Amino acid sequence: MKSKSPKNHRQANVWVGLLICIIFIAAIGGAGYVFLDSDGARVNSDDLITQVARRGPFDHIVLEQGEVESSSNTEIVCDVKSRGTSGTAILWVIDEGARVKKGQKLVELDSSELELRLKEQKIQVITAEARLATSLANVEQAKISREEYLEGVYKTAEKEIFSLKAVAEQKLRIARLNSQSSERLVAKGLLNALTLEANQFSVADAQNQLDVAESKLKVLQNLTKQKMLVQFDSGIEAAEASLSATQSELMEETSELDDIIEQIGNCVMMAPADGVVVHANRYSSRGGSAEFVVEAGATVRERQEIIRLPDPSLMQVKCKINESRITLITEGMAARIEIDAIPGMKLTGRVVKVNRYAEPGSFFSSSIKEYATIVEIIDPPENIRTGMTAEVQIFVEQHDDALQIPIEGLYEHGPDMYSLVMKGPDEFVTSKIKIQATNDKMASVDAGLNDDDVVILNLRDHLDLMELPEIVREDNSGMRDLATPGSVRSGGEGGRPGGGGTGRPGGGGTGRPGGGGTGRPGGERAGGAGGGPPGGGGMPSASEMVKRAMEQNDKDSDGTLSAEEIKAIDGRFRSMISDADVDGDGDVTKIELTQAIKKRTGGGGS
């Protein structure tokens, strides 16, 4: 075998050494690229969505959906009195939306029961009239009886006594004359004493008869007459009282008869003025189901509203504003109104009323408070009608020259807002922003940005480029002084909150808020993308919940849940997502959903 020459051997060693150097350099270069890329120094510009901060007119608008109604409605109510809780049935009602003239029939109620009561009441009135006639006769009879006594019985009895008295007086005079004559004859001896005694007895007897007559006269004039007058007067008063009672009874029966006749007339309701018919249907605030629908066969109660005739010259929009924005609205603010049923129509309005109390909520949105706000339509056209859906833009603030960026360029971290500003191809600055106002698309920046600053819009996909401060944990030590002694429980090991950790919030992590993560802010608040709320309970963060919701329901992966995608969601979660639509455009963005989840969970998880 022939051995290699020394020259060939040296060349082989050179090639081997060169190959080793190339591999070593390549390894160092790859490691350096990985290090630089992981540190965020190099970013693919195609992955960034940017927007330049510009100045211009800015309108802070609160956008809501509402319903057109009239501020002045002629109400057609049921004037038929209800017996018990049954109410009165509707036999016929005019169609909703029909235009009517004054005096045209609107509603006809069932009057069959009233017709039956009318027949019975007529009999009651006739009976009361008969009783009244009897009472009138009794009063006249009592008065005649009194007059009969005074002019007849009393005077006759008085004259009889006067006659007896006169006879007694005559007898007394004759007896006294006879007695005097007897005394003279006895004194002369011409008459015996017995005759004298008899004459004296006659005088005494005549005197007694006179006294009796005078006593009868006194009793008749002073006692019997008064007794009989009292008796007759009481009889007259009793008869008059009975007469008054029968008169009242007849009046009540007649009034009841007139009332029944009036109610029968009220069963047919006419239009008091020209207008467009609107049925006064009522819907439950808990589930949207109808509580009362104006139709034939429906039962109405007394004073219940059946039909409205709105005044077309006084129109308004009633909209419900979420509690998170109701404090921005005050009376007198200008508004722009668009009617959904009439494309291209834009009306002007003004806020005239903001309710101080929340509207009754449904079962599925009991935690969401909404306040009714009335917007007056200035110079309403004739072709708008009550019940139409309207979009209301309330102008809260207007700035002629404001520095503004899209709301996607804002990131909430703790209590503050931040933006990521691109200074160069590989140079990024995290800027703390002070917001002046926001609308559904743009945010007016008061401080933190300069004109022509380039802002990253998809910064949530590049959070590793941001340098955010640690969120300072709130000092709650002062709450111990307010607690009842013995009621405060101890924490985990060592008596510190979040047992099992290092003693800092979110035990089990690296020491930064949101233990279990990488130490970089990866969520809307403390908690990071990889961990839960402080305390290490494993509860998902708001950003994690939004991410899961988008993965499951965002079918077109455009980062926004459209109205069609929201309708496809089942259960109570759909109601929560719908409530997150604060700008009222029908779509829910990641920002809106994140804010809604934070509001419900207090910044933590579900």
Coordinates of C-alpha atoms in Angstrom, one line a residue, residues 271-509:
A271 CA -111.3 59.6 17.6
P272 CA -111.1 63.0 19.4
A273 CA -108.8 64.4 16.7
D274 CA -107.1 63.4 13.4
G275 CA -104.1 61.2 13.7
V276 CA -102.4 57.9 13.1
V277 CA -103.5 54.9 15.2
V278 CA -100.9 53.3 17.5
H279 CA -102.0 50.4 19.7
A280 CA -100.9 50.6 23.3
N281 CA -99.3 47.2 23.5
R282 CA -97.3 46.4 26.5
Y283 CA -94.3 44.1 26.6
S284 CA -92.6 42.5 29.6
S285 CA -89.2 44.0 30.5
R286 CA -88.0 40.6 31.7
G287 CA -88.3 38.5 28.6
G288 CA -89.7 40.7 25.8
S289 CA -92.9 38.7 25.7
A290 CA -96.2 40.6 25.3
E291 CA -98.2 41.3 28.4
F292 CA -101.1 43.0 26.6
V293 CA -101.9 43.1 22.9
V294 CA -104.7 45.3 21.6
E295 CA -106.9 42.9 19.5
A296 CA -110.4 41.5 19.4
G297 CA -111.0 39.3 22.4
A298 CA -108.5 41.0 24.7
T299 CA -109.7 42.2 28.1
V300 CA -109.1 45.7 29.2
R301 CA -109.4 47.3 32.7
E302 CA -110.9 50.6 33.7
R303 CA -108.6 53.5 32.8
Q304 CA -106.3 51.2 30.8
E305 CA -104.8 52.8 27.7
I306 CA -105.9 51.2 24.4
I307 CA -104.9 53.5 21.6
R308 CA -102.6 56.5 21.2
L309 CA -103.0 59.2 18.6
P310 CA -99.5 60.9 18.6
D311 CA -99.0 64.5 17.6
P312 CA -96.7 64.3 14.5
S313 CA -95.4 67.8 15.1
L314 CA -93.9 66.9 18.5
M315 CA -91.7 63.8 18.0
Q316 CA -88.8 62.5 20.1
V317 CA -86.5 59.5 20.4
K318 CA -86.3 57.5 23.6
C319 CA -83.0 55.6 23.9
K320 CA -81.4 53.7 26.8
I321 CA -77.8 54.5 27.6
N322 CA -75.4 52.2 29.5
E323 CA -74.5 53.3 33.0
S324 CA -70.8 53.6 31.9
R325 CA -71.7 56.5 29.6
I326 CA -74.8 58.1 31.2
T327 CA -72.6 60.5 33.3
L328 CA -71.4 62.0 30.0
I329 CA -74.9 63.0 28.9
T330 CA -76.6 66.2 30.1
E331 CA -79.7 68.0 29.0
G332 CA -79.3 70.4 26.1
M333 CA -76.6 68.4 24.2
A334 CA -77.0 68.4 20.4
A335 CA -77.8 65.1 18.6
R336 CA -78.0 63.8 15.1
I337 CA -80.7 61.2 14.4
E338 CA -80.9 58.7 11.6
I339 CA -84.1 56.7 10.9
D340 CA -83.4 53.1 9.9
A341 CA -86.6 52.9 7.8
I342 CA -85.7 56.0 5.8
P343 CA -82.2 55.6 4.4
G344 CA -80.3 58.9 4.0
M345 CA -82.5 60.9 6.4
K346 CA -80.6 62.8 9.0
L347 CA -82.4 64.9 11.6
T348 CA -81.2 67.2 14.3
G349 CA -82.2 67.0 17.9
R350 CA -81.5 68.0 21.4
V351 CA -81.4 66.1 24.7
V352 CA -84.3 67.2 26.8
K353 CA -84.4 64.6 29.6
V354 CA -82.0 62.2 31.3
N355 CA -83.6 59.9 33.8
R356 CA -82.0 59.7 37.2
Y357 CA -83.1 56.1 37.8
A358 CA -82.3 53.0 35.8
E359 CA -84.8 51.2 33.7
P360 CA -86.1 47.9 34.9
G361 CA -83.8 45.2 33.7
S362 CA -84.5 41.7 32.4
F363 CA -83.5 38.5 34.0
F364 CA -80.5 38.0 31.6
S365 CA -79.2 41.6 32.0
S366 CA -80.1 42.4 35.6
S367 CA -76.5 43.5 36.2
I368 CA -76.5 45.9 33.3
K369 CA -78.0 49.3 34.2
E370 CA -79.5 51.5 31.5
Y371 CA -81.0 54.9 31.8
A372 CA -83.7 56.3 29.5
T373 CA -82.8 59.5 27.7
I374 CA -85.2 61.6 25.7
V375 CA -84.0 63.4 22.5
E376 CA -86.3 65.9 21.0
I377 CA -86.5 66.0 17.2
I378 CA -86.2 69.5 15.8
D379 CA -88.6 70.1 12.9
P380 CA -89.7 66.5 12.5
P381 CA -90.8 65.6 8.9
E382 CA -94.3 64.1 8.3
N383 CA -93.1 60.8 7.0
I384 CA -91.6 59.5 10.3
R385 CA -93.9 57.5 12.6
T386 CA -93.9 56.3 16.1
G387 CA -92.2 53.0 16.7
M388 CA -89.5 53.5 14.1
T389 CA -86.0 52.5 15.0
A390 CA -83.6 55.4 15.1
E391 CA -79.8 55.8 15.6
V392 CA -78.9 58.7 17.9
Q393 CA -75.5 60.3 18.0
I394 CA -75.2 62.6 21.0
F395 CA -72.4 65.1 20.7
V396 CA -70.7 65.1 24.1
E397 CA -67.6 67.1 23.1
Q398 CA -66.4 68.8 19.9
H399 CA -62.8 69.9 19.3
D400 CA -61.8 71.9 16.2
D401 CA -58.1 70.9 16.4
A402 CA -57.3 67.7 18.3
L403 CA -54.5 65.2 18.1
Q404 CA -56.1 61.8 17.6
I405 CA -55.3 58.2 16.9
P406 CA -57.5 55.1 16.4
I407 CA -58.6 53.5 19.6
E408 CA -56.8 50.3 18.6
G409 CA -53.6 52.1 19.3
L410 CA -54.4 52.3 23.1
Y411 CA -53.4 49.7 25.6
E412 CA -54.8 49.7 29.2
H413 CA -52.3 48.7 31.8
G414 CA -53.3 49.2 35.4
P415 CA -55.0 52.6 35.8
D416 CA -53.2 54.2 32.8
M417 CA -53.3 54.0 29.0
Y418 CA -50.3 53.4 26.8
S419 CA -49.3 53.5 23.2
L420 CA -46.4 52.0 21.3
V421 CA -44.7 54.6 19.1
M422 CA -42.4 53.5 16.3
K423 CA -39.3 55.8 16.1
G424 CA -37.4 53.8 13.5
P425 CA -37.2 50.3 11.9
D426 CA -36.1 48.7 15.1
E427 CA -36.8 51.5 17.6
F428 CA -40.0 51.5 19.7
V429 CA -41.0 53.7 22.6
T430 CA -43.8 53.0 25.1
S431 CA -45.6 56.3 25.8
K432 CA -48.1 56.9 28.6
I433 CA -51.2 58.6 27.1
K434 CA -53.6 61.0 28.6
I435 CA -57.0 60.7 26.9
Q436 CA -59.1 63.7 26.4
A437 CA -62.1 62.0 24.8
T438 CA -63.0 59.0 22.7
N439 CA -65.7 58.0 20.3
D440 CA -66.4 54.7 18.6
K441 CA -63.3 54.9 16.3
M442 CA -60.9 57.6 17.4
A443 CA -59.3 58.9 20.6
S444 CA -58.3 62.5 21.3
V445 CA -54.9 62.6 23.0
D446 CA -54.3 65.4 25.5
A447 CA -50.7 64.4 26.4
G448 CA -48.2 61.7 25.6
L449 CA -48.0 61.9 21.8
N450 CA -46.7 64.4 19.3
D451 CA -47.8 65.3 15.8
D452 CA -46.8 62.8 13.2
D453 CA -45.9 60.1 15.7
V454 CA -46.3 56.6 14.2
V455 CA -48.5 54.5 16.5
I456 CA -48.7 50.7 16.4
L457 CA -52.3 49.6 16.1
N458 CA -51.9 45.8 16.5
L459 CA -49.8 46.3 19.6
R460 CA -51.5 43.4 21.4
D461 CA -49.7 41.1 19.0
H462 CA -46.4 42.8 19.9
L463 CA -46.6 43.3 23.6
D464 CA -43.0 42.1 23.9
L465 CA -42.0 45.5 22.3
M466 CA -43.6 47.5 25.1
E467 CA -41.8 48.5 28.3
L468 CA -44.6 48.8 30.9
P469 CA -44.1 49.5 34.6
E470 CA -45.0 47.1 37.3
I471 CA -48.4 47.7 38.7
V472 CA -48.0 48.8 42.3
R473 CA -50.1 46.7 44.6
E474 CA -52.7 48.7 46.5
D475 CA -51.9 49.0 50.2
N476 CA -54.9 47.6 52.1
S477 CA -53.3 47.3 55.5
G478 CA -55.5 50.1 56.8
M479 CA -58.6 47.8 56.4
R480 CA -57.4 45.8 59.4
D481 CA -58.3 48.7 61.6
L482 CA -61.9 48.6 60.4
A483 CA -62.4 44.9 60.8
T484 CA -64.0 43.4 63.9
P485 CA -61.3 41.9 66.2
G486 CA -60.9 38.2 65.6
S487 CA -62.7 38.2 62.2
V488 CA -59.5 38.6 60.0
R489 CA -58.2 35.2 58.8
S490 CA -54.5 34.5 58.4
G491 CA -52.9 33.9 55.0
G492 CA -50.7 31.1 53.8
E493 CA -47.3 30.1 55.1
G494 CA -45.6 32.8 57.1
G495 CA -48.9 34.6 57.4
R496 CA -48.5 36.3 54.0
P497 CA -51.3 36.4 51.4
G498 CA -51.1 33.8 48.6
G499 CA -49.6 31.0 50.5
G500 CA -47.2 28.7 48.7
G501 CA -45.6 31.6 46.8
T502 CA -42.8 34.0 47.4
G503 CA -44.8 36.4 49.5
R504 CA -45.6 38.7 46.5
P505 CA -49.0 38.8 44.7
G506 CA -49.6 35.8 42.6
G507 CA -47.5 33.3 44.5
G508 CA -45.8 30.7 42.4
G509 CA -44.6 33.1 39.7

